[in-house]
């Protein structure tokens, strides 16, 4: 092959600006840029093909990193652009950017546009077919972003040993817009499939593949180039596991592909090309060509400048450094025509012959060396020049390659002796190799299938588990339901027990009530008797009343009689008086007489009337008077009692008065004694006076004096007398006063006594009345209570009677049935017997015995029947209770059954709904897939330079007449 060249992976370092949160956190910008190709962190400097500072534009980034690749890809080379770096270091910003903002667009939209622009400007004899694929690798599984059903695609190798993703959706595109649509679709699918897009994108690699195929319609020269645009997962995952080799299993599981990438790059950087672990992950397998293979590869390592990320940045820079050393060997992917092949074959053959000649020369030289001869320098074969001579068209690179191959073949010759490997063996080996590769692919396929199967089985298992869980839940629910039912059953049993107890209690109560009722009846009877007594009493009273009425009527009659007699008498009197008048006036006219008599009679009658009236009034007056008298009598009675009281009082007063009289008498006696003593003194004075008179009669003067003294004495006596009188008077007045007071006191005492007596009486009356009232109220309450009890008892009795009647009725029916049944049986037996009799009319002893035996049987049967009847009676008693219990349990069971049924129905409904939901989802997914596959069969839309679909041909290099098929109907082409 021509155009084989070695080139290093191009590594470009892009540093993003500090972001807002880093600035807010006070992170420092720790990177320095000593030159345009180097970056310094800490005290270490890393050199790359280019270092892009934070302030560079997206366009500049594109121009530096991707633009050169466009031409390569359209010349039949493979190309790859990676973005590597920790999460949020700007990988996606670099690869995609903001798709709909002109100045923020990333590499992918720009490169797509550029590819088409480039095509539009190429030779018009070229026909292009461009198809794109979009997939992501997550947890070492390839998921097609253009068909969500393809979740685990496998990697195969084509006939040229170039790996590719088998079964991946490929969309033919004919304009940048279509490519952008495909990208949009893939991105939206990716968003739909995952919940947390940030986390997902930091753990997955997204790969956008542009496959460009061109054909020169004139020379039929075919070229094709693949361009991989890869946005890798966040490198922080690998920095911890390390390309250095320290592999943490956990981290490896998180992102196996990225660590595999690190390992591959490490192996390639060490120059150990004999074993590069491409097969460790799908990512490395897909990118096998890009890493040390046939591809122009550019790696953009994205860095955060923040001090916070310094560690990650350093490891990213190291990674880039390592990758920089990797050499790729690139060649044009060309599909040769038969002629070209022939030509090449001839060329190679020629070359081979020349080589053989050289070999011969060399062998000769070697032989002479071995033989101990020395070959002069000018005679020594110069391989380089010989080769140059043999193929002057070859480039120096080619020469190097050829030399290498020559050397290797030389070594082969040496090791295998002079004899070369025979062609047949070679072919066989080649075949074997191919077979082995085929097997490898098959194994891969199988592994993939198995993986998918495992996935499916896992899903099924999950479903099954869910089912089991639901079944378990159902089972638990039913268990709980069972337990509940059992508990209910228990409770029902207890209820029945309680009911039975309650029945027993009711029976007891019933007995009690019966006895109470009896008591009440007895009471009622007693009361009735009392009432009767009262009635008889009232009757007697009525009779008395009647008698009294009779007597009064009798008296009235008598009064009437008396009146009539009186009237008669009056009439007589009138007659007598009238008779005189008649006698006086018989002479006048007869008519006049009559009139007169009439008037007289009238007068009499009126007189009599008035008299009768007066008599009646008098009678009524008398009645009133009688009543008055009665009253008066009562009054007098009361007065009498009062008087008696007064008398008693007076007696008491008299006693006191007599005492006072005695006192007064006593005083008077004393006074009289005083008077006596005073009169004695007077007598003594008189005697003295006489003595004086006798003794001294001489002195007349003295006698005068005596005279005056006597006079004085008389005056004194008078005075004394008046004093005494006064005293007497005073005394009497005092006595009177005393007696007055006494009387007053007595009166007051009387009234007091009266009042107290009246009070006592009233008190007594009041108490008696109260007692009466209390009695009556108690009686009333008793009676009401009795009434209530009776009502209750009556109701209870009624209920019981009803139930008992019902039960009796059912029992009766049962008995009837039983009796009927028995009768039927007996009848049957009798019939049988008769038949037997009929049959054996011959009548021998055996038959008779049989008959007697049957009779016995019948007797026994009747006995049994009786027993059964008795049992039946017993059972009858049991039956209602049992029936009730049975009914209750039946109800309970029914309700439980309905509950169970409802629960089951609910479960069924849930299951149905679930099934429907599942079907619906499946249907929706199928529809969507169908809609997607609506694009199939893939229609290749060949693109011809100079036929810009937008009608703006760029740099048209001659226009083919008649136009290309781009405007015509799309041609279906098999791209593979
Ligand atoms: P990654 O894909 O590596 O996880 P992103 O590309 O999503 O990181 O970038 C993270 C954020 O930083 C985004 O909001 C992006 O717009 C911003 N960003 C990244 N690089 C730059 C840059 N060079 N200039 C401006 N903003 C950037
Ligand atoms: Mg990203």
Coordinates of N, CA, C and O in Angstrom, one line a residue, residues 878-974:
X878 N -83.6 -28.3 71.7 CA -82.3 -27.8 71.3 C -82.3 -27.0 70.0 O -81.5 -26.1 69.8
X879 N -83.3 -27.5 69.1 CA -83.3 -27.0 67.8 C -83.3 -25.5 67.6 O -82.4 -25.0 66.8
X880 N -84.1 -24.8 68.3 CA -84.2 -23.3 68.0 C -82.8 -22.7 68.3 O -82.3 -21.9 67.5
X881 N -82.2 -23.2 69.4 CA -80.9 -22.6 69.8 C -79.9 -22.8 68.7 O -79.2 -21.9 68.2
X882 N -79.9 -24.1 68.3 CA -78.9 -24.5 67.2 C -79.2 -23.7 65.9 O -78.3 -23.3 65.3
X883 N -80.5 -23.7 65.6 CA -80.9 -23.0 64.4 C -80.4 -21.5 64.4 O -79.8 -21.0 63.4
X884 N -80.6 -20.9 65.5 CA -80.2 -19.5 65.7 C -78.7 -19.4 65.4 O -78.2 -18.6 64.7
X885 N -78.0 -20.3 66.1 CA -76.5 -20.3 66.0 C -76.1 -20.5 64.6 O -75.3 -19.8 64.1
X886 N -76.8 -21.5 64.0 CA -76.5 -21.8 62.6 C -76.7 -20.6 61.7 O -75.9 -20.3 60.9
X887 N -77.8 -20.0 61.9 CA -78.2 -18.8 61.1 C -77.1 -17.8 61.3 O -76.6 -17.2 60.3
X888 N -76.8 -17.5 62.5 CA -75.7 -16.5 62.8 C -74.4 -16.8 62.1 O -73.9 -16.0 61.4
X889 N -74.0 -18.1 62.2 CA -72.8 -18.5 61.6 C -72.9 -18.4 60.1 O -71.9 -17.9 59.4
X890 N -74.0 -18.8 59.6 CA -74.2 -18.8 58.1 C -74.1 -17.3 57.6 O -73.4 -17.0 56.6
X891 N -74.7 -16.4 58.4 CA -74.7 -15.0 58.0 C -73.2 -14.6 58.0 O -72.8 -13.9 57.0
X892 N -72.6 -14.9 59.0 CA -71.1 -14.5 59.2 C -70.3 -15.1 58.0 O -69.6 -14.3 57.4
X893 N -70.6 -16.4 57.7 CA -69.8 -17.0 56.6 C -70.1 -16.3 55.3 O -69.2 -16.0 54.5
X894 N -71.4 -16.0 55.1 CA -71.8 -15.3 53.9 C -71.1 -14.0 53.8 O -70.5 -13.7 52.7
X895 N -71.1 -13.2 54.8 CA -70.5 -11.9 54.8 C -69.0 -12.1 54.5 O -68.4 -11.3 53.7
X896 N -68.4 -13.1 55.1 CA -66.9 -13.3 54.9 C -66.7 -13.7 53.5 O -65.7 -13.2 52.9
X897 N -67.6 -14.6 53.0 CA -67.4 -15.0 51.6 C -67.4 -13.8 50.7 O -66.6 -13.7 49.8
X898 N -68.4 -13.0 50.9 CA -68.5 -11.8 50.0 C -67.3 -10.9 50.1 O -66.8 -10.4 49.1
X899 N -66.8 -10.8 51.4 CA -65.6 -10.0 51.5 C -64.4 -10.6 50.8 O -63.7 -9.9 50.1
X900 N -64.3 -11.9 50.9 CA -63.2 -12.6 50.2 C -63.3 -12.4 48.7 O -62.4 -12.1 48.0
X901 N -64.6 -12.6 48.2 CA -64.8 -12.4 46.8 C -64.4 -11.0 46.3 O -63.7 -10.8 45.3
X902 N -64.8 -10.0 47.1 CA -64.5 -8.7 46.7 C -63.0 -8.5 46.7 O -62.5 -7.9 45.7
X903 N -62.3 -9.0 47.7 CA -60.9 -8.9 47.7 C -60.2 -9.5 46.5 O -59.4 -9.0 45.8
X904 N -60.8 -10.7 46.2 CA -60.2 -11.4 45.0 C -60.5 -10.6 43.7 O -59.6 -10.5 42.9
X905 N -61.7 -10.1 43.6 CA -62.0 -9.3 42.4 C -61.1 -8.1 42.3 O -60.6 -7.8 41.2
X906 N -60.9 -7.5 43.5 CA -60.0 -6.3 43.5 C -58.6 -6.7 43.0 O -58.0 -6.0 42.1
X907 N -58.1 -7.8 43.5 CA -56.8 -8.3 43.1 C -56.8 -8.6 41.6 O -55.8 -8.2 40.9
X908 N -57.9 -9.2 41.1 CA -57.9 -9.6 39.7 C -57.9 -8.3 38.9 O -57.2 -8.2 37.8
X909 N -58.7 -7.3 39.3 CA -58.8 -6.0 38.6 C -57.4 -5.4 38.5 O -57.0 -4.9 37.5
X910 N -56.7 -5.4 39.7 CA -55.4 -4.8 39.8 C -54.5 -5.5 38.8 O -53.7 -4.8 38.0
X911 N -54.5 -6.8 38.7 CA -53.7 -7.6 37.9 C -54.0 -7.2 36.4 O -53.1 -7.0 35.6
X912 N -55.3 -7.2 36.1 CA -55.7 -6.8 34.7 C -55.1 -5.5 34.4 O -54.6 -5.3 33.3
X913 N -55.3 -4.5 35.3 CA -54.9 -3.2 35.0 C -53.4 -3.2 34.7 O -52.9 -2.6 33.8
X914 N -52.7 -3.9 35.6 CA -51.2 -4.0 35.5 C -50.9 -4.6 34.1 O -50.0 -4.0 33.4
X915 N -51.6 -5.7 33.7 CA -51.3 -6.3 32.5 C -51.5 -5.4 31.3 O -50.7 -5.2 30.4
X916 N -52.6 -4.6 31.4 CA -53.0 -3.7 30.4 C -51.9 -2.6 30.2 O -51.5 -2.2 29.1
X917 N -51.5 -2.2 31.4 CA -50.5 -1.1 31.4 C -49.2 -1.6 30.7 O -48.7 -0.9 29.9
X918 N -48.8 -2.8 31.1 CA -47.6 -3.5 30.5 C -47.8 -3.5 29.0 O -46.9 -3.2 28.2
X919 N -49.0 -4.0 28.6 CA -49.3 -4.2 27.1 C -49.2 -2.8 26.4 O -48.6 -2.7 25.4
X920 N -49.8 -1.8 27.1 CA -49.8 -0.5 26.5 C -48.4 0.0 26.3 O -48.0 0.5 25.2
X921 N -47.6 -0.2 27.4 CA -46.2 0.3 27.3 C -45.5 -0.4 26.2 O -44.8 0.2 25.3
X922 N -45.7 -1.8 26.1 CA -45.0 -2.5 25.1 C -45.4 -2.0 23.7 O -44.6 -1.8 22.8
X923 N -46.7 -1.8 23.6 CA -47.3 -1.3 22.3 C -46.6 0.0 21.9 O -46.2 0.2 20.8
X924 N -46.6 0.9 22.9 CA -46.0 2.2 22.7 C -44.6 2.1 22.2 O -44.2 2.8 21.2
X925 N -43.8 1.3 22.9 CA -42.4 1.1 22.6 C -42.3 0.6 21.1 O -41.5 1.0 20.3
X926 N -43.2 -0.4 20.8 CA -43.1 -1.0 19.5 C -43.4 0.0 18.4 O -42.8 0.1 17.4
X927 N -44.5 0.8 18.7 CA -44.9 1.9 17.8 C -43.7 2.8 17.5 O -43.4 3.2 16.4
X928 N -43.0 3.2 18.6 CA -41.9 4.1 18.5 C -40.8 3.5 17.7 O -40.3 4.2 16.8
X929 N -40.6 2.2 17.9 CA -39.5 1.6 17.2 C -39.9 1.5 15.7 O -39.0 1.8 14.8
X930 N -41.2 1.2 15.5 CA -41.6 1.2 14.1 C -41.4 2.5 13.4 O -40.9 2.6 12.3
X931 N -41.8 3.6 14.2 CA -41.6 4.9 13.7 C -40.2 5.2 13.3 O -39.9 5.8 12.3
X932 N -39.3 4.7 14.2 CA -37.9 4.9 14.0 C -37.4 4.2 12.7 O -36.7 4.7 11.9
X933 N -37.9 2.9 12.7 CA -37.5 2.1 11.6 C -38.1 2.5 10.3 O -37.8 2.0 9.2
X934 N -39.0 3.5 10.5 CA -39.6 4.1 9.3 C -38.6 4.6 8.3 O -38.8 4.7 7.1
X935 N -37.4 4.9 8.9 CA -36.3 5.4 8.1 C -35.7 4.3 7.2 O -35.2 4.5 6.2
X936 N -35.9 3.0 7.7 CA -35.4 1.9 6.9 C -36.3 1.6 5.8 O -37.5 1.9 5.9
X937 N -35.9 1.1 4.7 CA -34.5 0.7 4.4 C -33.7 2.0 4.2 O -34.2 3.0 3.8
X938 N -32.5 1.9 4.6 CA -31.6 3.0 4.5 C -31.4 3.5 3.1 O -31.2 2.7 2.2
X939 N -31.6 4.7 2.9 CA -31.5 5.2 1.6 C -30.3 6.1 1.5 O -30.1 7.1 2.2
X940 N -29.4 5.7 0.7 CA -28.2 6.4 0.5 C -28.5 7.6 -0.5 O -29.2 7.4 -1.5
X941 N -28.1 8.8 0.0 CA -28.4 9.9 -0.9 C -27.0 10.4 -1.3 O -26.3 11.1 -0.6
X942 N -26.6 10.0 -2.5 CA -25.3 10.3 -2.9 C -25.2 11.8 -3.0 O -26.1 12.5 -3.4
X943 N -24.1 12.3 -2.6 CA -23.8 13.7 -2.7 C -22.7 14.0 -3.7 O -21.7 13.3 -3.7
X944 N -23.0 14.9 -4.5 CA -22.1 15.3 -5.6 C -21.6 16.7 -5.4 O -22.3 17.6 -5.1
X945 N -20.3 16.8 -5.5 CA -19.7 18.1 -5.4 C -20.3 19.0 -6.4 O -20.7 18.6 -7.5
X946 N -20.5 20.3 -6.1 CA -21.0 21.2 -7.1 C -22.5 21.2 -7.1 O -23.2 21.9 -7.9
X947 N -23.1 20.4 -6.2 CA -24.6 20.4 -6.2 C -25.1 20.6 -4.8 O -25.6 19.8 -4.1
X948 N -24.7 21.8 -4.4 CA -25.1 22.1 -3.0 C -26.6 22.1 -2.9 O -27.3 22.7 -3.6
X949 N -27.1 21.4 -1.9 CA -28.6 21.3 -1.7 C -29.2 22.6 -1.4 O -30.4 22.8 -1.8
X950 N -28.5 23.5 -0.8 CA -29.1 24.8 -0.5 C -29.0 25.7 -1.7 O -29.5 26.8 -1.6
X951 N -28.5 25.2 -2.8 CA -28.4 26.0 -4.0 C -27.3 27.1 -4.0 O -27.3 28.0 -4.7
X952 N -26.3 26.9 -3.0 CA -25.2 27.8 -3.0 C -23.9 27.0 -3.2 O -23.2 26.7 -2.2
X953 N -23.6 26.7 -4.4 CA -22.5 25.9 -4.6 C -21.2 26.6 -4.2 O -21.0 27.8 -4.5
X954 N -20.4 25.9 -3.5 CA -19.1 26.6 -3.0 C -18.0 26.0 -3.9 O -17.8 24.8 -3.9
X955 N -17.3 26.9 -4.5 CA -16.2 26.5 -5.3 C -16.5 25.4 -6.3 O -15.8 24.4 -6.2
X956 N -17.4 25.6 -7.0 CA -17.8 24.5 -7.9 C -16.7 24.2 -8.9 O -16.2 25.1 -9.6
X957 N -16.3 23.0 -8.9 CA -15.2 22.6 -9.8 C -15.9 21.9 -11.0 O -15.9 20.7 -11.1
X958 N -16.4 22.6 -11.9 CA -17.0 22.0 -13.0 C -18.3 21.3 -12.7 O -18.4 20.7 -11.6
X959 N -19.3 21.5 -13.4 CA -20.6 20.9 -13.1 C -20.9 19.9 -14.1 O -20.8 20.1 -15.3
X960 N -21.2 18.7 -13.7 CA -21.5 17.6 -14.6 C -22.9 17.9 -15.2 O -23.9 18.1 -14.5
X961 N -23.0 17.8 -16.5 CA -24.2 18.1 -17.2 C -25.3 17.0 -16.8 O -25.0 15.9 -16.5
X962 N -26.5 17.5 -16.8 CA -27.6 16.6 -16.5 C -27.8 16.4 -15.0 O -28.8 15.8 -14.6
X963 N -27.0 17.0 -14.2 CA -27.2 16.9 -12.8 C -27.0 15.5 -12.2 O -26.9 14.5 -12.9
X964 N -26.7 15.5 -10.9 CA -26.4 14.2 -10.2 C -27.7 13.6 -9.7 O -28.7 14.2 -9.7
X965 N -27.6 12.4 -9.1 CA -28.7 11.8 -8.5 C -29.2 12.4 -7.2 O -30.2 12.0 -6.7
X966 N -28.4 13.4 -6.8 CA -28.8 14.0 -5.5 C -30.2 14.7 -5.7 O -31.0 14.7 -4.7
X967 N -30.5 15.1 -6.8 CA -31.8 15.7 -7.0 C -32.9 14.7 -7.4 O -34.0 14.9 -7.2
X968 N -32.4 13.6 -8.0 CA -33.3 12.5 -8.4 C -33.7 11.7 -7.2 O -33.5 12.1 -6.1
X969 N -34.4 10.6 -7.5 CA -34.9 9.7 -6.4 C -33.7 9.1 -5.7 O -32.7 8.8 -6.3
X970 N -33.8 9.0 -4.4 CA -32.7 8.5 -3.6 C -32.4 7.0 -4.0 O -33.3 6.2 -4.1
X971 N -31.1 6.8 -4.2 CA -30.7 5.5 -4.6 C -30.5 4.6 -3.4 O -29.9 5.0 -2.4
X972 N -31.0 3.4 -3.4 CA -30.7 2.5 -2.3 C -29.4 1.8 -2.5 O -29.1 1.2 -3.6
X973 N -28.6 1.9 -1.6 CA -27.2 1.4 -1.7 C -26.8 0.6 -0.5 O -27.1 1.0 0.6
X974 N -26.2 -0.5 -0.7 CA -25.7 -1.2 0.4 C -24.3 -0.7 0.7 O -23.4 -0.8 -0.1

